CSV table of C-alpha atoms in Angstrom, one decimal:
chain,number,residue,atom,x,y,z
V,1,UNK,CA,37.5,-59.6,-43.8
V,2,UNK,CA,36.4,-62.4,-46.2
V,3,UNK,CA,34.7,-61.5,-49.7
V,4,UNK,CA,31.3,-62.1,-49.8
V,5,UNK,CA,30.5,-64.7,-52.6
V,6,UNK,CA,27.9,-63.4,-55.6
V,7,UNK,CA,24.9,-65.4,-53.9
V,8,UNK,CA,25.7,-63.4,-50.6
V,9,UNK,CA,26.2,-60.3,-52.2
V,10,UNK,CA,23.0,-60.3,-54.2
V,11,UNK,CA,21.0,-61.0,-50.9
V,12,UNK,CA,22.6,-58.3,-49.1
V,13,UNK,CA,22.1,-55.8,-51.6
V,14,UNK,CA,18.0,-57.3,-51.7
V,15,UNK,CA,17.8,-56.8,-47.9
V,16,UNK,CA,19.4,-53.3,-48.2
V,17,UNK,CA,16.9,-52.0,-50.6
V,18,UNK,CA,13.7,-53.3,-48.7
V,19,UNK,CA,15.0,-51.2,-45.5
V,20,UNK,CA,14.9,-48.1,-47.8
V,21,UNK,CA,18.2,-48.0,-49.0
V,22,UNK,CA,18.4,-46.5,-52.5
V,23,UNK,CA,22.0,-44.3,-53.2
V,24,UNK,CA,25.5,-45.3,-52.4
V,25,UNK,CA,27.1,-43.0,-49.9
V,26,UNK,CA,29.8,-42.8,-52.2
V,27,UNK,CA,31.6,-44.1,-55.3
V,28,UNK,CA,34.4,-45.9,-53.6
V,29,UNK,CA,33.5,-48.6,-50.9
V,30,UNK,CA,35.5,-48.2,-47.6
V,31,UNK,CA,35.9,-50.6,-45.4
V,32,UNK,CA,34.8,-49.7,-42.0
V,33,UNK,CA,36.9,-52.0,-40.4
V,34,UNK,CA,40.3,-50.7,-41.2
V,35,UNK,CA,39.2,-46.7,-40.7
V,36,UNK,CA,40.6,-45.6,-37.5
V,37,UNK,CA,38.4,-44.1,-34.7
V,38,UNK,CA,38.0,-40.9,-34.6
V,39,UNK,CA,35.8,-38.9,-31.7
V,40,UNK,CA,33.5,-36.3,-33.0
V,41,UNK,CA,33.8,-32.7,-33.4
V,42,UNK,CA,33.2,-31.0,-30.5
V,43,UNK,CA,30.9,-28.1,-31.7
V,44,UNK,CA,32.4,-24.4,-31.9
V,45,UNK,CA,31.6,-22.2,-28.4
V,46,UNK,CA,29.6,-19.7,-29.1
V,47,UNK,CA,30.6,-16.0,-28.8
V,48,UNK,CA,29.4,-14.2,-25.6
V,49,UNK,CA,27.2,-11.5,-25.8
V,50,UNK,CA,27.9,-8.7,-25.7
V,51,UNK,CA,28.1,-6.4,-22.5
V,52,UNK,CA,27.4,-9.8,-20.3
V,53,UNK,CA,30.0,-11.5,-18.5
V,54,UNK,CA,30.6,-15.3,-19.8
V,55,UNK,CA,29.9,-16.0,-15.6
V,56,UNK,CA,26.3,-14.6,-16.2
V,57,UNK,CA,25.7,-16.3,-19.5
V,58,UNK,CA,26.3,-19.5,-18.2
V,59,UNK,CA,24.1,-19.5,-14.7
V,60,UNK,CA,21.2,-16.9,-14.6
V,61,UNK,CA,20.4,-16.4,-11.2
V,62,UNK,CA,16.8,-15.8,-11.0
V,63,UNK,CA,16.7,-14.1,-7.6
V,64,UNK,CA,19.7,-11.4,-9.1
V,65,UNK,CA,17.7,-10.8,-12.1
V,66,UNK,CA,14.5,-10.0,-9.9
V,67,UNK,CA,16.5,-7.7,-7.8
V,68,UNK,CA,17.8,-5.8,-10.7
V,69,UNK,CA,14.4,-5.4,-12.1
V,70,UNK,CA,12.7,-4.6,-9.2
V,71,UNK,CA,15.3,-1.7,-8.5
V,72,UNK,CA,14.9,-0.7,-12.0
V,73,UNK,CA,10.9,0.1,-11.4
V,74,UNK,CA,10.7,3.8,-10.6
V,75,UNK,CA,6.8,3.3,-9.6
V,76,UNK,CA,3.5,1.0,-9.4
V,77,UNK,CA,3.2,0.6,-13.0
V,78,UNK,CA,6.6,0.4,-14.0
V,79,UNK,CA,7.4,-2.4,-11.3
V,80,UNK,CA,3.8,-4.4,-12.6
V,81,UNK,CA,5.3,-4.3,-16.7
V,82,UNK,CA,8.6,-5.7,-15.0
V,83,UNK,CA,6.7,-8.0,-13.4
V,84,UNK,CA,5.1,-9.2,-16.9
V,85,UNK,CA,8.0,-9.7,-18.4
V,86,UNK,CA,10.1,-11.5,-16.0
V,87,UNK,CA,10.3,-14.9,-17.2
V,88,UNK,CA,11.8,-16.7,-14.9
V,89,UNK,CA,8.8,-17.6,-12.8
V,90,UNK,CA,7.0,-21.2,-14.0
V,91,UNK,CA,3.8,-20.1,-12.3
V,92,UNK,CA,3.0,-17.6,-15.1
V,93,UNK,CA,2.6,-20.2,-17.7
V,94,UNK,CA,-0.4,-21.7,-16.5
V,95,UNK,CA,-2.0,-18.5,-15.1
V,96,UNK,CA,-4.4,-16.5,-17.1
V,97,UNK,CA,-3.8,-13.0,-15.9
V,98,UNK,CA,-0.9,-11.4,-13.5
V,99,UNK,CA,-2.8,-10.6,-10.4
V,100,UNK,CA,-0.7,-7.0,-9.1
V,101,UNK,CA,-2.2,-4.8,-6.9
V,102,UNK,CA,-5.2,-2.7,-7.0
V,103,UNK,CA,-6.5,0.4,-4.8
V,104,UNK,CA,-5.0,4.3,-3.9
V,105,UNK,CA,-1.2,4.2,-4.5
V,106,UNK,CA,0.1,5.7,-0.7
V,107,UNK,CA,-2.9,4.2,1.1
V,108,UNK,CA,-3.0,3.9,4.7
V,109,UNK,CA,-3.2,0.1,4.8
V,110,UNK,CA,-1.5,-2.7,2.4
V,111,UNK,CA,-3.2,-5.8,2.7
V,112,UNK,CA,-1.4,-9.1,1.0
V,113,UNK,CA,-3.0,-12.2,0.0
V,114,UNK,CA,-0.9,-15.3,-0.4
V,115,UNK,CA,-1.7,-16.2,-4.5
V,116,UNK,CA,-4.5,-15.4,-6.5
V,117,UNK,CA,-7.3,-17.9,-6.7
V,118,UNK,CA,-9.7,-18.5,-9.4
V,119,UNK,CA,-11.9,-15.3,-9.4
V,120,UNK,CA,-8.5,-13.3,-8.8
V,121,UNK,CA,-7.0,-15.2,-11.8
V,122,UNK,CA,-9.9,-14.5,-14.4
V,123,UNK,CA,-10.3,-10.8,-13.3
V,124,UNK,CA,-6.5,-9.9,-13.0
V,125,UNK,CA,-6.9,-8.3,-8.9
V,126,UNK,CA,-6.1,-9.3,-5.4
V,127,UNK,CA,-9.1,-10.2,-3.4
V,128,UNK,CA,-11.8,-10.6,-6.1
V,129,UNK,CA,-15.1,-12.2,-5.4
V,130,UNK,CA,-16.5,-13.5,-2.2
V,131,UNK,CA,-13.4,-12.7,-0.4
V,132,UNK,CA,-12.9,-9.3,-1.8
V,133,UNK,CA,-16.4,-8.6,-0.6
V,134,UNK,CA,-16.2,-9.8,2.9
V,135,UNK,CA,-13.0,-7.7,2.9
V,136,UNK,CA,-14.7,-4.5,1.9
V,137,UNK,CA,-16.9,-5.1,4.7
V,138,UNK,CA,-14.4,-5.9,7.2
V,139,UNK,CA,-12.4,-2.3,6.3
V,140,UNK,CA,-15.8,-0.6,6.5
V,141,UNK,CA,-16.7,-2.2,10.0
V,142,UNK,CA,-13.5,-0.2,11.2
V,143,UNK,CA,-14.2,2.7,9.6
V,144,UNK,CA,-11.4,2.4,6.5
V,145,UNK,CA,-12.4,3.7,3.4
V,146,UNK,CA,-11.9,0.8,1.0
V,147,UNK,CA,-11.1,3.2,-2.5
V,148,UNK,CA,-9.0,5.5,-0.4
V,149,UNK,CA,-7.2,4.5,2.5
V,150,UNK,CA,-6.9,0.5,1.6
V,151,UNK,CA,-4.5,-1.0,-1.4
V,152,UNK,CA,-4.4,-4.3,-2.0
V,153,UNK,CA,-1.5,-7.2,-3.5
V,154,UNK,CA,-1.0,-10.3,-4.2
V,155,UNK,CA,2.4,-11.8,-2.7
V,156,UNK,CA,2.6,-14.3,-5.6
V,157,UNK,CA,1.4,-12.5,-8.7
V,158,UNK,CA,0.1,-15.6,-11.1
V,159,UNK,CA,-1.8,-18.3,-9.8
V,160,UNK,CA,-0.3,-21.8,-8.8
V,161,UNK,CA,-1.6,-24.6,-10.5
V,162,UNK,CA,-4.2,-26.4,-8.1
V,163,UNK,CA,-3.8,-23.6,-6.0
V,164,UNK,CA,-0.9,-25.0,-4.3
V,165,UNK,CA,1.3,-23.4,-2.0
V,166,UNK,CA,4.4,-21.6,-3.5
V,167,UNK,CA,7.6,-23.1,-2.9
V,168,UNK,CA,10.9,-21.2,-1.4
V,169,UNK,CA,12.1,-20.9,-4.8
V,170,UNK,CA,9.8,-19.7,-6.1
V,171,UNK,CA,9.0,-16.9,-2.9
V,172,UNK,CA,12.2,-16.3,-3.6
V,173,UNK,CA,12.5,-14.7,-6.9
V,174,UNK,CA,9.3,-13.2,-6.4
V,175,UNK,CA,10.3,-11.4,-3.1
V,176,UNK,CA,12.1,-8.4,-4.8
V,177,UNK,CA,9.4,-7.4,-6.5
V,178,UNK,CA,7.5,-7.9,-3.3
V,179,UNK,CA,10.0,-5.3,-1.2
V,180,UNK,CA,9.8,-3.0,-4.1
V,181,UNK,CA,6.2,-3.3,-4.1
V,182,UNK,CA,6.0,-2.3,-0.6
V,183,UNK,CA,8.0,0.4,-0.9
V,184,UNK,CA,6.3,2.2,-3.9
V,185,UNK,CA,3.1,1.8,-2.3
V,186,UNK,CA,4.2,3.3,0.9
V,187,UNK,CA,1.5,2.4,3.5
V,188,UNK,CA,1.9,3.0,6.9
V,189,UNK,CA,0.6,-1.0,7.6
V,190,UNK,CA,1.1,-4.0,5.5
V,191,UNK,CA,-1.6,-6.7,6.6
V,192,UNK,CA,-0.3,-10.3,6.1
V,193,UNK,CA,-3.5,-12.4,5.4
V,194,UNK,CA,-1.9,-16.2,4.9
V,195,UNK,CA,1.7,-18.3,5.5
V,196,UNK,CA,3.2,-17.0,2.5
V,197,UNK,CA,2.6,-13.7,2.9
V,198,UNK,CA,3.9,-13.9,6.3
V,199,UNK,CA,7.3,-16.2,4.8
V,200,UNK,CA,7.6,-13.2,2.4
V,201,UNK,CA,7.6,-10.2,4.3
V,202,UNK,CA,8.5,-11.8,8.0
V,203,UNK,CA,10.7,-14.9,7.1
V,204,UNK,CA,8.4,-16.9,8.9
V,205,UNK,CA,4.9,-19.0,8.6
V,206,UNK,CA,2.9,-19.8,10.7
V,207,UNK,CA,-0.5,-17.6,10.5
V,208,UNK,CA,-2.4,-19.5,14.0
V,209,UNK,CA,0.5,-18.3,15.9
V,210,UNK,CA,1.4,-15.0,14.2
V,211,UNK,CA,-1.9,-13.6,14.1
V,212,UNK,CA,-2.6,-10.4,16.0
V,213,UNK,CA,0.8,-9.9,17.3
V,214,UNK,CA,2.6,-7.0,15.7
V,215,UNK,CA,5.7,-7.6,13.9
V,216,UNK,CA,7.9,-5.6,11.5
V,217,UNK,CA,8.9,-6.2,8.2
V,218,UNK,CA,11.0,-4.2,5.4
V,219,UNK,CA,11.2,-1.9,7.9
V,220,UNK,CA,7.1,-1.6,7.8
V,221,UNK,CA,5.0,-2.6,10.9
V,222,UNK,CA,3.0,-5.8,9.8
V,223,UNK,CA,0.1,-7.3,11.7
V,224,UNK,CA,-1.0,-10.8,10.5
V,225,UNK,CA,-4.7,-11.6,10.1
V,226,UNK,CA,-6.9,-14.7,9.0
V,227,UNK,CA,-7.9,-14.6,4.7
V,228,UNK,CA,-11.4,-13.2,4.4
V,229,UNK,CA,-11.9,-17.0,2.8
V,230,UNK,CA,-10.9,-18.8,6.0
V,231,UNK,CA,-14.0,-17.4,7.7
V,232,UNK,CA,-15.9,-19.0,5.3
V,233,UNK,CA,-14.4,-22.1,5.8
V,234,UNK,CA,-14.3,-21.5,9.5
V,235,UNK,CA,-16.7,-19.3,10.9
V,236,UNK,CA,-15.2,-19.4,14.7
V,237,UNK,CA,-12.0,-17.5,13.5
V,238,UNK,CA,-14.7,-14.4,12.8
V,239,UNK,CA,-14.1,-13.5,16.6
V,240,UNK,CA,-11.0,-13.5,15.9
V,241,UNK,CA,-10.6,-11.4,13.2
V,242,UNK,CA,-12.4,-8.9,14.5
V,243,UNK,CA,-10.4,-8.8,17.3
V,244,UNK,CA,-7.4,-8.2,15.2
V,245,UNK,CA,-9.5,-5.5,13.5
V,246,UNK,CA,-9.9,-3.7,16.5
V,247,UNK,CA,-6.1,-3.8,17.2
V,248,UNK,CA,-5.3,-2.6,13.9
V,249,UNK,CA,-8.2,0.3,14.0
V,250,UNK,CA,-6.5,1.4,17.8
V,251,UNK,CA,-3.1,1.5,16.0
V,252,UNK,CA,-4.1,4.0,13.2
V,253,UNK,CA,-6.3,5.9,15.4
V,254,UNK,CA,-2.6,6.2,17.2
V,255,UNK,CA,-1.3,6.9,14.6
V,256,UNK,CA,-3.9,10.3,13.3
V,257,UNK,CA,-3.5,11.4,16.8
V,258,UNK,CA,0.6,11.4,17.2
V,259,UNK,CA,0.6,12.9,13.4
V,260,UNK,CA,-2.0,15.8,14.8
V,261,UNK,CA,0.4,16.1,17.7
C-alpha cells in the first residue's frame, strides 16, 4: 500500500473526526491489509440444566409439557393454576382473563363452549352474558338444575384475538388439559356446543352434521348441540335445539332409572 502524502493525510484525519471519531484504537497503527483472516469466536455452549436432558433443552414440545402438567393436577383448581401458568399458549397474551370452568364439580352434565368471547373474557366464565342466560333457560326447560346438576368449560381457556377460530396447534396443546378437565369434573354427559369443541373431544368438526347424534369421547358419551349464540343469530336452529334437549333429557331420565334399578 502506498503512503499517503501530508495533504492526504491531513484530509483523512479531518473527515475522520467529523464522523465522530475522537481516540485511536491503539498506539501502534496496523495495517489491515497484511493481518490474516481470522473467523470469529464461536461463543462457549452453555451448561445444561440441571435434571433436564440436553434433548429437552433444545426443542420444548408444547403438547409433552401440557401432558405432564395436566397429569400433575390432582383436581379442578389445581389443573386451573396449571393452566395459568402454562406459557406456551400465544392466546393468553392478548386475553384479559383465563376463562376455566364454572358450576358443581361432579355435575350431571358438562357443557363446552368453543373460546370465550367478550363478556366471557372480561368476567373470567364460560357462557357469560346473553348466552349464559339463554342457557340457563334451556337447562331449566328440561328440568336441570343449572347450580347443581350443570358445569360449565371453555375448550380454549383465553380468548382468540378477533374471536377467530383456534388452530390445530393450538387445540393441541390445549387438549390435555381438556381430557384432564373432563375427567376431574366427572359428568356423566359432556355437551359439545361448537367445531372446536367437537375437534377436541371427538376428533372431528363439523357441528350441522354432528348435532344430535350421540357419540363418545374420552370414554364419556358426548351429544353435540347448537351455541346458545347461534340461536340468536339463527332463530330456525331453536327447533332444533330443543329437539336435541329432549334427547338429552330422555337419556338422563335413562340414566336415574337404570341407577334406581
Amino acid at each position: 500500500m502506498d503512503h499517503l502524502d501530508w495533504h492526504m493525510a491531513r484530509a483523512a484525519l479531518q473527515w475522520q473526526a467529523e464522523l465522530g471519531v475522537s481516540d485511536a484504537v491503539g498506539d501502534v497503527p496496523i495495517d489491515r491489509y497484511e493481518v490474516p483472516a481470522q473467523s470469529p469466536k464461536q461463543p462457549a455452549a452453555a451448561p445444561p440444566r440441571a435434571g433436564l436432558p440436553q434433548s429437552a433443552l433444545t426443542a420444548l414440545d408444547p403438547v409433552a409439557v401440557a401432558e405432564a402438567a395436566a397429569a400433575a393436577a390432582g383436581d379442578l383448581l389445581a389443573l386451573q393454576l396449571a393452566l395459568q401458568n402454562f406459557s406456551h399458549c400465544d392466546l393468553r397474551r392478548g386475553a384479559r382473563n383465563l376463562v376455566f370452568g364454572r358450576g358443581a364439580a361432579e355435575a350431571r352434565v358438562m357443557i363446552l363452549e368453543d373460546a370465550p368471547g367478550r363478556a366471557e373474557d372480561l368476567q373470567g366464565l364460560p357462557f357469560a352474558g346473553p348466552a349464559g342466560q339463554l342457557l340457563g333457560k334451556m337447562c331449566a326447560a328440561i328440568g336441570l338444575n343449572w347450580l347443581e346438576e350443570v358445569y360449565t368449560a371453555s375448550v380454549i381457556p383465553w380468548r382468540p384475538p378477533q374471536d377467530r377460530e383456534a388452530s390445530a396447534a393450538e387445540i393441541a396443546m390445549i387438549q390435555p388439559f381438556l381430557r384432564r378437565h373432563i375427567s376431574l369434573a366427572a359428568p356423566q354427559v359432556v355437551i359439545c356446543m361448537g367445531n372446536i369443541s367437537c375437534q377436541a373431544v371427538l376428533g372431528k368438526p363439523g357441528l350441522s352434521k354432528l348435532r344430535g347424534i350421540w357419540q363418545e369421547g374420552f370414554a364419556v358419551p358426548v351429544l353435540p348441540m347448537a351455541h346458545p349464540l347461534s340461536l340468536f343469530r339463527q332463530p330456525v336452529r331453536k327447533k332444533q335445539a330443543w329437539q336435541d334437549l329432549l334427547t338429552l333429557k330422555a337419556w338422563l331420565r335413562a340414566q336415574t332409572e337404570k341407577g334406581k334399578a
